[in-house]
Structure formats: structure tokens, C-alpha cells
């Protein structure tokens, strides 16, 4: 039986973006069959190729971020690069870019120019602060969004400084939102026949996932404080150290789970307290509940703690680092970290596609390709002759 085509097969995406939200959104589209063409500067490739650890001089982050993309080089500031990009855009569905507002326009590649060659195009603009407003001209990174959105202010211990995440949280959330925005714009195009501009500001999606903080402040003047691992909405909710020096996390968002936990740790009388009947009430007595749970866990090794919570149908998870993740049986069952054969590095393991579809699943067809590896193939498909390619190379456009 012939496998069904991938759900985004036939979709052409031009990825002009760098670090990290825009490229990751394009990766997500490529994982489900889109033909993603990564366009990089001939002399200044995507910085993710040099971010983090490398092996044999090959950046490992790029292997993840560049997967399922064909890699070409174009200098968009040169006439030959501009003209070639317009020819590519004429046959594309989506362009993803993250230059500062006005940069594409300065190169003659703004929305009017792109729409002129392809009215059905979706131009996706991913920047720190959006296309307009007093901060639009500023350089923007996910760290700034994590600070501005309220995330850092509410993260950390009450008497300690605000905490920034040690990874690209805001960028990753923006990437998910961008992929959703692209598919929404394409659905609209199916009805209207017209493309449009997606304006994605990295400072916005992270604010959305922080919950109803603006609503709380608007209606009650409430500002969520830093509470460490505790929650203002339920307790016990924390990380606890086990007898063998490892850690587990416990959550009791549901009342029934909170009751099971207290029975498990030998403190069933606490469930009879009037304040125990609500999450907010339990949160106000978190010291008592944390002591009960923490003392019980501290006397037992992690394996025993996990088994006992599982038997009691109470919510617990080990605090795992990447070594534990790679060996975790649930992740293994889901093939969450899968193996990809790479011509440069051999078998490599990385996160699989983001979700599973029963009829038209996504796949990792290849890991990130070398800089410019597919320039000749892609531009030849476009109709350029060997002479055209020679001229572009001589002028530095590719």
C-alpha cells in the first residue's frame, strides 16, 4: 500500500530567517512535508551553525534546526540575489524572515515587491517587537521577551533575583505560534485566493501562555509574585529530594489527587481541615503540606517513591536531565528522541516531529545540510543555466 502524502507536501517555504523563532517555525512545516528552502548569506551562514557544542567542526544545533531543509546561498542585498529571490518567491507559498523592519524594503524585497510576483504568497515576518510601535526598530531576542512579558518577574524564589530560562523559551513559543499563523493564513488563502502578511512579535506569544495575568491586574490589581516551585493555586506542589539524592516533582492540581497524596504520606487528618477543601486554601498552608510530603519522600529512594505514588494514583515525576530523558521508557515508547542517519556524522539522535498523525504522519527526512549544499539543485530547478550560476557566483550573489 502506497503511503499517503505528507499533509504539507507540495507547499514551498523560503526560510530567510535566523536564530531561532523563524527557522524553527519553518522546521515544523518541513517536518510535515513542506519543501523548505533555507536561504543563507554566502559568507555569513545562519549563526545556529556555530551555536553550542560541535563535533568534527559541525554544529549540532544546526543538525536539528536545519533538518528537512534544502540549503542554498543568496546575498539578497545584491541585484543578482534579489532577482533570484523574487524568482523563487514567484513559485513559493510562504516566505519566513526576521530582519529588522525596513530591511527587505531597502533591498527591493518588501511586501509590495513580493506580492507583485506572487499575489498568493504569505510573507511571515518574525521580529522581537513587531513591525510598528516605539520598539520596532530595536534588535530583539527571546531573552528580552522573557524579561518584558512578566515571565522573569514571576520566576524564581521570593527573596532571589528574577530568573531567565537557560534555553530559548520565548523563541520556541513564538515558533509554535508562527507555524500556526502560517497555516491560518494559508487556510484564508484557500478561501480568498490572496496571500497576506503575518506580523509575529516574539514578545507576544509568551505573554499569552503566561495565563490571565493582565486580566487579574485589570480587574483586581493583582500582580503575581515569585513563589519558587510553589503555586498560588494549589499545594503541595514542589520538588522534593529523595533518600538517594535525586529529586521528584509532585503536583496536586486536582482535589482528589491532593487527598491521595496526604493519605499516602501518612497525614490523612490534614484532608479534614477546612482549608484543605480548595487549592487556594492548600496553597496558604503550603509549609505544612510541603513538610509532610518532603519528610516522607526524604526517607525513601526515588524508585520506591515513584512506585508508591503510581500505586496510589497520585501525580509524580522524576526530575530528569537529558541522560534520564534518553533512557526514559515513556519517551522510548513514543520514539520522542529518534535516530536519523546523517552523511556527515552517521546515526544521530534528536527530537522527533512534534506530534503524531495517524494517517499522514510527519518525518525527519534528513538532518541539517552543509552550508549552500543545495544551491545548484534549487536554482537549476528554477531554470537557471550553468552560465547564470557562474555569473551569480562571480558577482558574489551566491
Short mmCIF file of C-alpha atoms in Angstrom, two decimals:
data_model
loop_
_atom_site.label_atom_id
_atom_site.label_comp_id
_atom_site.label_asym_id
_atom_site.label_seq_id
_atom_site.Cartn_x
_atom_site.Cartn_y
_atom_site.Cartn_z
CA UNK A 1 0.00 0.00 0.00
CA UNK A 2 1.41 3.38 -1.02
CA UNK A 3 1.83 5.72 1.96
CA UNK A 4 -0.34 8.82 1.92
CA UNK A 5 1.48 12.04 1.04
CA UNK A 6 2.63 14.14 3.96
CA UNK A 7 -0.02 16.72 4.91
CA UNK A 8 2.06 19.71 3.74
CA UNK A 9 3.53 18.05 0.65
CA UNK A 10 3.54 20.49 -2.27
CA UNK A 11 3.97 23.53 -0.02
CA UNK A 12 7.08 25.60 -0.79
CA UNK A 13 8.59 27.64 2.05
CA UNK A 14 11.51 30.04 1.73
CA UNK A 15 13.28 30.35 5.11
CA UNK A 16 15.28 33.59 5.17
CA UNK A 17 15.31 33.82 8.97
CA UNK A 18 17.99 33.17 11.59
CA UNK A 19 18.13 32.45 15.34
CA UNK A 20 15.62 30.89 16.28
CA UNK A 21 11.88 31.51 16.14
CA UNK A 22 11.51 31.90 12.38
CA UNK A 23 13.77 28.98 11.41
CA UNK A 24 12.14 26.67 13.97
CA UNK A 25 8.69 27.50 12.58
CA UNK A 26 9.97 26.58 9.12
CA UNK A 27 11.40 23.35 10.54
CA UNK A 28 7.98 22.42 11.90
CA UNK A 29 6.45 22.94 8.46
CA UNK A 30 9.20 20.88 6.86
CA UNK A 31 8.62 18.04 9.32
CA UNK A 32 5.18 17.53 7.81
CA UNK A 33 6.22 17.58 4.19
CA UNK A 34 6.75 21.20 3.14
CA UNK A 35 9.65 21.79 0.75
CA UNK A 36 11.65 24.24 2.85
CA UNK A 37 14.47 26.08 1.12
CA UNK A 38 16.87 27.65 3.62
CA UNK A 39 18.40 30.83 2.19
CA UNK A 40 21.65 31.90 3.86
CA UNK A 41 24.22 34.58 3.12
CA UNK A 42 27.15 33.17 1.11
CA UNK A 43 29.69 34.33 3.69
CA UNK A 44 27.61 34.63 6.88
CA UNK A 45 25.58 31.46 7.41
CA UNK A 46 22.83 31.07 9.98
CA UNK A 47 24.52 31.62 13.38
CA UNK A 48 22.89 28.46 14.71
CA UNK A 49 25.57 26.55 12.76
CA UNK A 50 28.05 27.83 15.34
CA UNK A 51 25.88 27.84 18.46
CA UNK A 52 26.59 25.36 21.22
CA UNK A 53 28.73 22.23 21.01
CA UNK A 54 30.04 20.90 17.71
CA UNK A 55 31.54 17.62 16.57
CA UNK A 56 34.32 17.50 13.97
CA UNK A 57 33.66 21.17 13.34
CA UNK A 58 29.98 20.55 12.55
CA UNK A 59 27.45 22.46 14.66
CA UNK A 60 24.99 20.08 16.27
CA UNK A 61 22.23 22.65 16.87
CA UNK A 62 22.06 23.21 13.12
CA UNK A 63 21.51 19.49 12.55
CA UNK A 64 18.24 19.88 14.48
CA UNK A 65 17.17 23.34 13.29
CA UNK A 66 18.14 22.72 9.67
CA UNK A 67 16.51 19.33 9.26
CA UNK A 68 14.19 18.77 6.30
CA UNK A 69 15.52 21.94 4.62
CA UNK A 70 17.45 22.35 1.39
CA UNK A 71 20.29 24.80 1.93
CA UNK A 72 21.14 27.48 -0.62
CA UNK A 73 23.10 30.72 -0.51
CA UNK A 74 22.00 34.14 -1.79
CA UNK A 75 23.16 37.64 -0.96
CA UNK A 76 19.84 39.44 -1.02
CA UNK A 77 21.47 42.85 -0.94
CA UNK A 78 22.99 42.27 -4.39
CA UNK A 79 20.90 42.70 -7.55
CA UNK A 80 21.51 39.11 -8.64
CA UNK A 81 20.48 37.79 -5.24
CA UNK A 82 17.38 39.99 -5.16
CA UNK A 83 16.27 38.93 -8.62
CA UNK A 84 16.83 35.26 -7.84
CA UNK A 85 14.87 35.53 -4.61
CA UNK A 86 11.97 37.12 -6.49
CA UNK A 87 12.04 34.23 -8.97
CA UNK A 88 11.95 31.77 -6.07
CA UNK A 89 9.13 33.70 -4.40
CA UNK A 90 7.07 33.58 -7.58
CA UNK A 91 6.74 29.82 -7.10
CA UNK A 92 6.60 29.74 -3.31
CA UNK A 93 3.73 29.68 -0.84
CA UNK A 94 5.46 31.13 2.22
CA UNK A 95 8.43 33.37 2.97
CA UNK A 96 9.70 33.48 6.57
CA UNK A 97 12.02 36.36 7.50
CA UNK A 98 13.24 38.04 10.67
CA UNK A 99 15.19 41.08 9.50
CA UNK A 100 14.60 44.37 11.26
CA UNK A 101 11.59 46.23 9.83
CA UNK A 102 12.54 48.05 6.64
CA UNK A 103 15.45 45.78 5.68
CA UNK A 104 13.64 43.82 2.97
CA UNK A 105 12.15 47.05 1.65
CA UNK A 106 15.64 48.54 1.37
CA UNK A 107 16.68 45.59 -0.76
CA UNK A 108 13.62 45.86 -3.00
CA UNK A 109 12.06 42.76 -1.46
CA UNK A 110 9.24 44.27 0.59
CA UNK A 111 5.65 43.11 0.61
CA UNK A 112 4.70 45.09 -2.47
CA UNK A 113 7.64 43.63 -4.41
CA UNK A 114 6.90 40.06 -3.32
CA UNK A 115 3.16 40.38 -3.84
CA UNK A 116 3.87 41.78 -7.29
CA UNK A 117 5.40 38.47 -8.39
CA UNK A 118 3.06 36.24 -6.36
CA UNK A 119 -0.27 37.57 -5.01
CA UNK A 120 -0.86 34.23 -3.23
CA UNK A 121 2.31 34.48 -1.13
CA UNK A 122 2.21 34.52 2.69
CA UNK A 123 5.02 36.76 3.97
CA UNK A 124 5.79 35.82 7.58
CA UNK A 125 7.71 38.48 9.49
CA UNK A 126 9.11 37.38 12.86
CA UNK A 127 10.76 40.12 14.93
CA UNK A 128 11.32 40.90 18.57
CA UNK A 129 8.77 43.71 18.78
CA UNK A 130 6.64 43.57 15.62
CA UNK A 131 6.57 45.75 12.53
CA UNK A 132 5.48 49.01 14.19
CA UNK A 133 5.48 50.77 17.56
CA UNK A 134 8.19 52.58 19.53
CA UNK A 135 10.42 49.49 19.88
CA UNK A 136 10.06 48.11 16.34
CA UNK A 137 13.50 49.35 15.28
CA UNK A 138 15.31 47.68 18.18
CA UNK A 139 17.19 44.40 17.90
CA UNK A 140 15.04 41.79 19.60
CA UNK A 141 15.88 38.43 21.14
CA UNK A 142 13.91 35.91 23.14
CA UNK A 143 15.70 36.92 26.34
CA UNK A 144 14.19 40.39 26.07
CA UNK A 145 10.73 38.87 25.61
CA UNK A 146 11.21 36.68 28.66
CA UNK A 147 12.07 39.80 30.66
CA UNK A 148 9.39 42.11 29.22
CA UNK A 149 6.48 39.69 29.30
CA UNK A 150 6.43 39.14 33.06
CA UNK A 151 7.93 35.64 32.85
CA UNK A 152 11.20 36.53 34.59
CA UNK A 153 9.44 38.66 37.21
CA UNK A 154 7.34 35.71 38.38
CA UNK A 155 10.09 33.07 38.10
CA UNK A 156 12.47 32.29 40.95
CA UNK A 157 12.44 32.31 44.72
CA UNK A 158 10.65 35.18 46.52
CA UNK A 159 13.85 36.61 48.01
CA UNK A 160 16.06 35.99 44.95
CA UNK A 161 16.52 37.82 41.65
CA UNK A 162 14.20 37.22 38.68
CA UNK A 163 15.18 34.13 36.69
CA UNK A 164 15.66 33.79 32.92
CA UNK A 165 15.32 30.34 31.33
CA UNK A 166 18.56 28.63 30.24
CA UNK A 167 17.21 27.97 26.74
CA UNK A 168 15.24 29.78 24.03
CA UNK A 169 11.83 29.68 25.67
CA UNK A 170 10.27 32.78 24.10
CA UNK A 171 11.72 31.92 20.69
CA UNK A 172 10.33 28.39 20.86
CA UNK A 173 6.86 29.57 21.88
CA UNK A 174 6.97 32.14 19.08
CA UNK A 175 7.97 29.40 16.62
CA UNK A 176 4.91 27.35 17.54
CA UNK A 177 2.72 30.43 17.17
CA UNK A 178 4.34 31.30 13.84
CA UNK A 179 3.72 27.85 12.37
CA UNK A 180 0.08 28.16 13.49
CA UNK A 181 -0.14 31.65 11.98
CA UNK A 182 1.24 30.45 8.65
CA UNK A 183 -1.28 27.62 8.41
CA UNK A 184 -4.07 30.03 9.37
CA UNK A 185 -3.03 32.45 6.62
CA UNK A 186 -2.87 29.58 4.12
CA UNK A 187 -6.37 28.46 5.11
CA UNK A 188 -7.59 32.00 4.47
CA UNK A 189 -5.84 31.96 1.11
CA UNK A 190 -7.72 28.82 0.16
CA UNK A 191 -10.94 30.84 0.51
CA UNK A 192 -9.86 34.20 -0.90
CA UNK A 193 -7.08 33.30 -3.32
CA UNK A 194 -4.96 36.08 -1.80
CA UNK A 195 -1.88 35.92 0.37
CA UNK A 196 -1.15 38.28 3.27
CA UNK A 197 1.46 39.38 5.81
CA UNK A 198 1.91 37.61 9.15
CA UNK A 199 3.34 40.00 11.75
CA UNK A 200 4.74 37.95 14.66
CA UNK A 201 6.31 39.77 17.61
CA UNK A 202 8.28 37.45 19.89
CA UNK A 203 7.17 39.45 22.95
CA UNK A 204 3.53 38.41 22.43
CA UNK A 205 3.15 34.60 22.37
CA UNK A 206 4.99 34.17 25.67
CA UNK A 207 2.60 36.68 27.26
CA UNK A 208 -0.31 34.56 26.03
CA UNK A 209 0.98 31.37 27.64
CA UNK A 210 1.55 33.11 31.00
CA UNK A 211 -2.19 32.94 31.60
CA UNK A 212 -4.66 35.54 32.88
CA UNK A 213 -2.17 37.92 34.49
CA UNK A 214 -3.36 41.01 32.56
CA UNK A 215 -6.96 40.13 33.43
CA UNK A 216 -6.12 39.67 37.10
CA UNK A 217 -4.34 43.01 37.17
CA UNK A 218 -7.10 44.77 35.24
CA UNK A 219 -9.88 43.55 37.50
CA UNK A 220 -8.15 43.11 40.85
CA UNK A 221 -4.85 44.97 40.69
CA UNK A 222 -3.21 41.60 41.37
CA UNK A 223 0.48 41.14 40.45
CA UNK A 224 1.67 37.54 40.60
CA UNK A 225 4.71 37.28 42.90
CA UNK A 226 7.69 34.97 42.66
CA UNK A 227 6.89 31.81 44.59
CA UNK A 228 9.71 29.47 43.55
CA UNK A 229 8.39 25.99 42.79
CA UNK A 230 5.21 26.60 44.73
CA UNK A 231 1.89 27.57 43.18
CA UNK A 232 -0.55 30.15 44.47
CA UNK A 233 -3.37 27.93 43.21
CA UNK A 234 -2.67 24.56 44.84
CA UNK A 235 -0.42 22.64 47.22
CA UNK A 236 1.53 20.50 47.72
CA UNK A 237 3.34 21.44 44.52
CA UNK A 238 7.12 21.40 44.66
CA UNK A 239 10.29 19.42 44.06
CA UNK A 240 11.41 17.09 46.85
CA UNK A 241 14.74 15.37 47.50
CA UNK A 242 14.74 11.60 47.88
CA UNK A 243 16.87 9.44 50.18
CA UNK A 244 19.28 8.58 47.35
CA UNK A 245 19.95 12.22 46.50
CA UNK A 246 17.69 12.59 43.46
CA UNK A 247 14.61 14.76 43.06
CA UNK A 248 10.95 14.28 42.21
CA UNK A 249 8.20 16.76 41.35
CA UNK A 250 4.71 16.49 42.81
CA UNK A 251 1.58 18.22 41.54
CA UNK A 252 -1.86 18.25 43.15
CA UNK A 253 -3.94 20.45 40.84
CA UNK A 254 -6.92 18.12 41.38
CA UNK A 255 -8.52 17.91 44.82
CA UNK A 256 -8.75 14.12 44.67
CA UNK A 257 -5.02 13.84 43.91
CA UNK A 258 -4.17 16.11 46.85
CA UNK A 259 -6.17 13.83 49.13
CA UNK A 260 -4.44 10.71 47.81
CA UNK A 261 -1.02 12.26 48.38
CA UNK A 262 -1.76 13.09 52.01
CA UNK A 263 -3.12 9.61 52.66
CA UNK A 264 -0.01 8.13 51.02
CA UNK A 265 2.41 10.11 53.18
CA UNK A 266 0.53 9.20 56.36
CA UNK A 267 -1.17 12.52 57.06
CA UNK A 268 -4.85 11.82 56.22
CA UNK A 269 -6.02 14.09 59.05
CA UNK A 270 -4.91 17.13 57.04
CA UNK A 271 -7.58 16.41 54.45
CA UNK A 272 -10.21 17.11 57.13
CA UNK A 273 -9.02 20.66 57.70
CA UNK A 274 -11.46 23.26 56.30
CA UNK A 275 -8.69 24.96 54.34
CA UNK A 276 -7.81 21.71 52.55
CA UNK A 277 -11.05 21.83 50.53
CA UNK A 278 -9.70 24.32 47.95
CA UNK A 279 -6.47 24.73 46.04
CA UNK A 280 -6.04 28.30 47.25
CA UNK A 281 -6.59 27.17 50.83
CA UNK A 282 -3.97 24.47 50.49
CA UNK A 283 -1.55 26.97 48.94
CA UNK A 284 -1.89 29.18 52.03
CA UNK A 285 -0.77 26.21 54.14
CA UNK A 286 2.00 25.06 51.82
CA UNK A 287 4.57 24.95 54.63
CA UNK A 288 2.60 22.28 56.47
CA UNK A 289 1.92 20.24 53.34
CA UNK A 290 5.47 20.53 52.00
CA UNK A 291 6.87 19.34 55.31
CA UNK A 292 4.56 16.31 55.35
CA UNK A 293 5.34 15.32 51.78
CA UNK A 294 9.03 16.26 51.92
CA UNK A 295 9.71 14.28 55.10
CA UNK A 296 8.05 11.16 53.69
CA UNK A 297 9.94 11.37 50.40
CA UNK A 298 13.27 12.13 52.08
CA UNK A 299 13.18 8.72 53.84
CA UNK A 300 12.81 6.73 50.61
CA UNK A 301 14.83 6.20 47.41
CA UNK A 302 13.39 7.60 44.21
CA UNK A 303 12.34 4.25 42.75
CA UNK A 304 10.28 3.48 45.85
CA UNK A 305 8.71 6.96 45.85
CA UNK A 306 7.70 6.70 42.19
CA UNK A 307 6.25 3.21 42.66
CA UNK A 308 4.24 4.25 45.72
CA UNK A 309 2.80 7.34 44.02
CA UNK A 310 1.92 5.27 40.97
CA UNK A 311 0.12 2.70 43.10
CA UNK A 312 -1.77 5.49 44.87
CA UNK A 313 -2.71 7.14 41.55
CA UNK A 314 -1.01 10.34 42.67
CA UNK A 315 0.86 12.65 40.28
CA UNK A 316 4.65 12.49 40.46
CA UNK A 317 7.57 12.63 38.04
CA UNK A 318 11.32 12.29 38.39
CA UNK A 319 13.34 15.45 37.83
CA UNK A 320 15.36 14.29 34.83
CA UNK A 321 18.35 15.63 32.97
CA UNK A 322 18.98 14.76 29.33
CA UNK A 323 20.68 11.48 30.29
CA UNK A 324 17.50 10.35 32.02
CA UNK A 325 15.33 11.59 29.16
CA UNK A 326 17.24 9.49 26.64
CA UNK A 327 16.66 6.36 28.75
CA UNK A 328 13.08 7.07 29.86
CA UNK A 329 10.75 4.22 28.84
CA UNK A 330 7.82 6.51 28.06
CA UNK A 331 9.87 8.68 25.72
CA UNK A 332 11.25 5.49 24.17
CA UNK A 333 7.75 4.11 23.61
CA UNK A 334 6.72 7.33 21.86
CA UNK A 335 10.01 7.50 19.88
CA UNK A 336 10.26 11.08 21.11
CA UNK A 337 14.01 11.03 20.58
CA UNK A 338 14.61 9.27 17.30
CA UNK A 339 17.63 8.26 15.24
CA UNK A 340 18.46 9.98 11.96
CA UNK A 341 21.17 8.82 9.53
CA UNK A 342 23.39 11.76 8.64
CA UNK A 343 26.01 11.70 5.84
CA UNK A 344 28.41 13.81 7.89
CA UNK A 345 28.08 12.35 11.39
CA UNK A 346 26.47 8.95 10.90
CA UNK A 347 23.49 7.97 13.12
CA UNK A 348 22.45 10.89 15.32
CA UNK A 349 19.62 11.19 17.83
CA UNK A 350 17.33 14.21 18.09
CA UNK A 351 13.77 15.13 18.99
CA UNK A 352 11.20 13.60 16.65
CA UNK A 353 8.42 15.54 14.92
CA UNK A 354 6.20 17.44 17.30
CA UNK A 355 3.07 15.27 17.17
CA UNK A 356 1.76 12.06 15.66
CA UNK A 357 -0.87 11.90 12.90
CA UNK A 358 -2.49 8.51 12.33
CA UNK A 359 -2.98 8.80 8.56
CA UNK A 360 -0.42 11.37 7.32
CA UNK A 361 2.48 11.40 9.77
CA UNK A 362 5.43 13.73 9.59
CA UNK A 363 9.02 12.53 9.35
CA UNK A 364 12.64 13.60 9.51
CA UNK A 365 13.93 13.05 6.00
CA UNK A 366 17.40 14.44 6.68
CA UNK A 367 19.27 16.47 9.28
CA UNK A 368 20.67 19.95 8.66
CA UNK A 369 22.61 20.14 5.40
CA UNK A 370 26.01 21.79 4.82
CA UNK A 371 26.05 25.50 4.03
CA UNK A 372 24.89 26.02 0.44
CA UNK A 373 24.76 22.30 -0.32
CA UNK A 374 21.63 22.55 -2.47
CA UNK A 375 22.20 25.88 -4.22
CA UNK A 376 22.87 24.40 -7.64
CA UNK A 377 19.95 21.94 -7.42
CA UNK A 378 17.38 24.51 -6.31
CA UNK A 379 18.45 27.21 -8.77
CA UNK A 380 18.63 24.73 -11.63
CA UNK A 381 15.04 23.72 -10.83
CA UNK A 382 14.25 27.41 -11.11
CA UNK A 383 15.50 27.42 -14.69
CA UNK A 384 18.92 28.96 -14.22
CA UNK A 385 21.61 27.71 -16.59
CA UNK A 386 25.22 26.88 -15.69
CA UNK A 387 26.12 30.24 -17.20
CA UNK A 388 23.62 32.01 -14.96
CA UNK A 389 25.04 30.27 -11.90
CA UNK A 390 28.59 31.18 -12.95
CA UNK A 391 27.60 34.84 -13.25
CA UNK A 392 25.91 34.84 -9.84
CA UNK A 393 28.99 33.33 -8.26
CA UNK A 394 31.29 35.84 -9.91
CA UNK A 395 29.24 38.74 -8.56
CA UNK A 396 29.07 37.22 -5.07
CA UNK A 397 25.28 36.84 -5.22
CA UNK A 398 25.52 33.12 -4.33
#
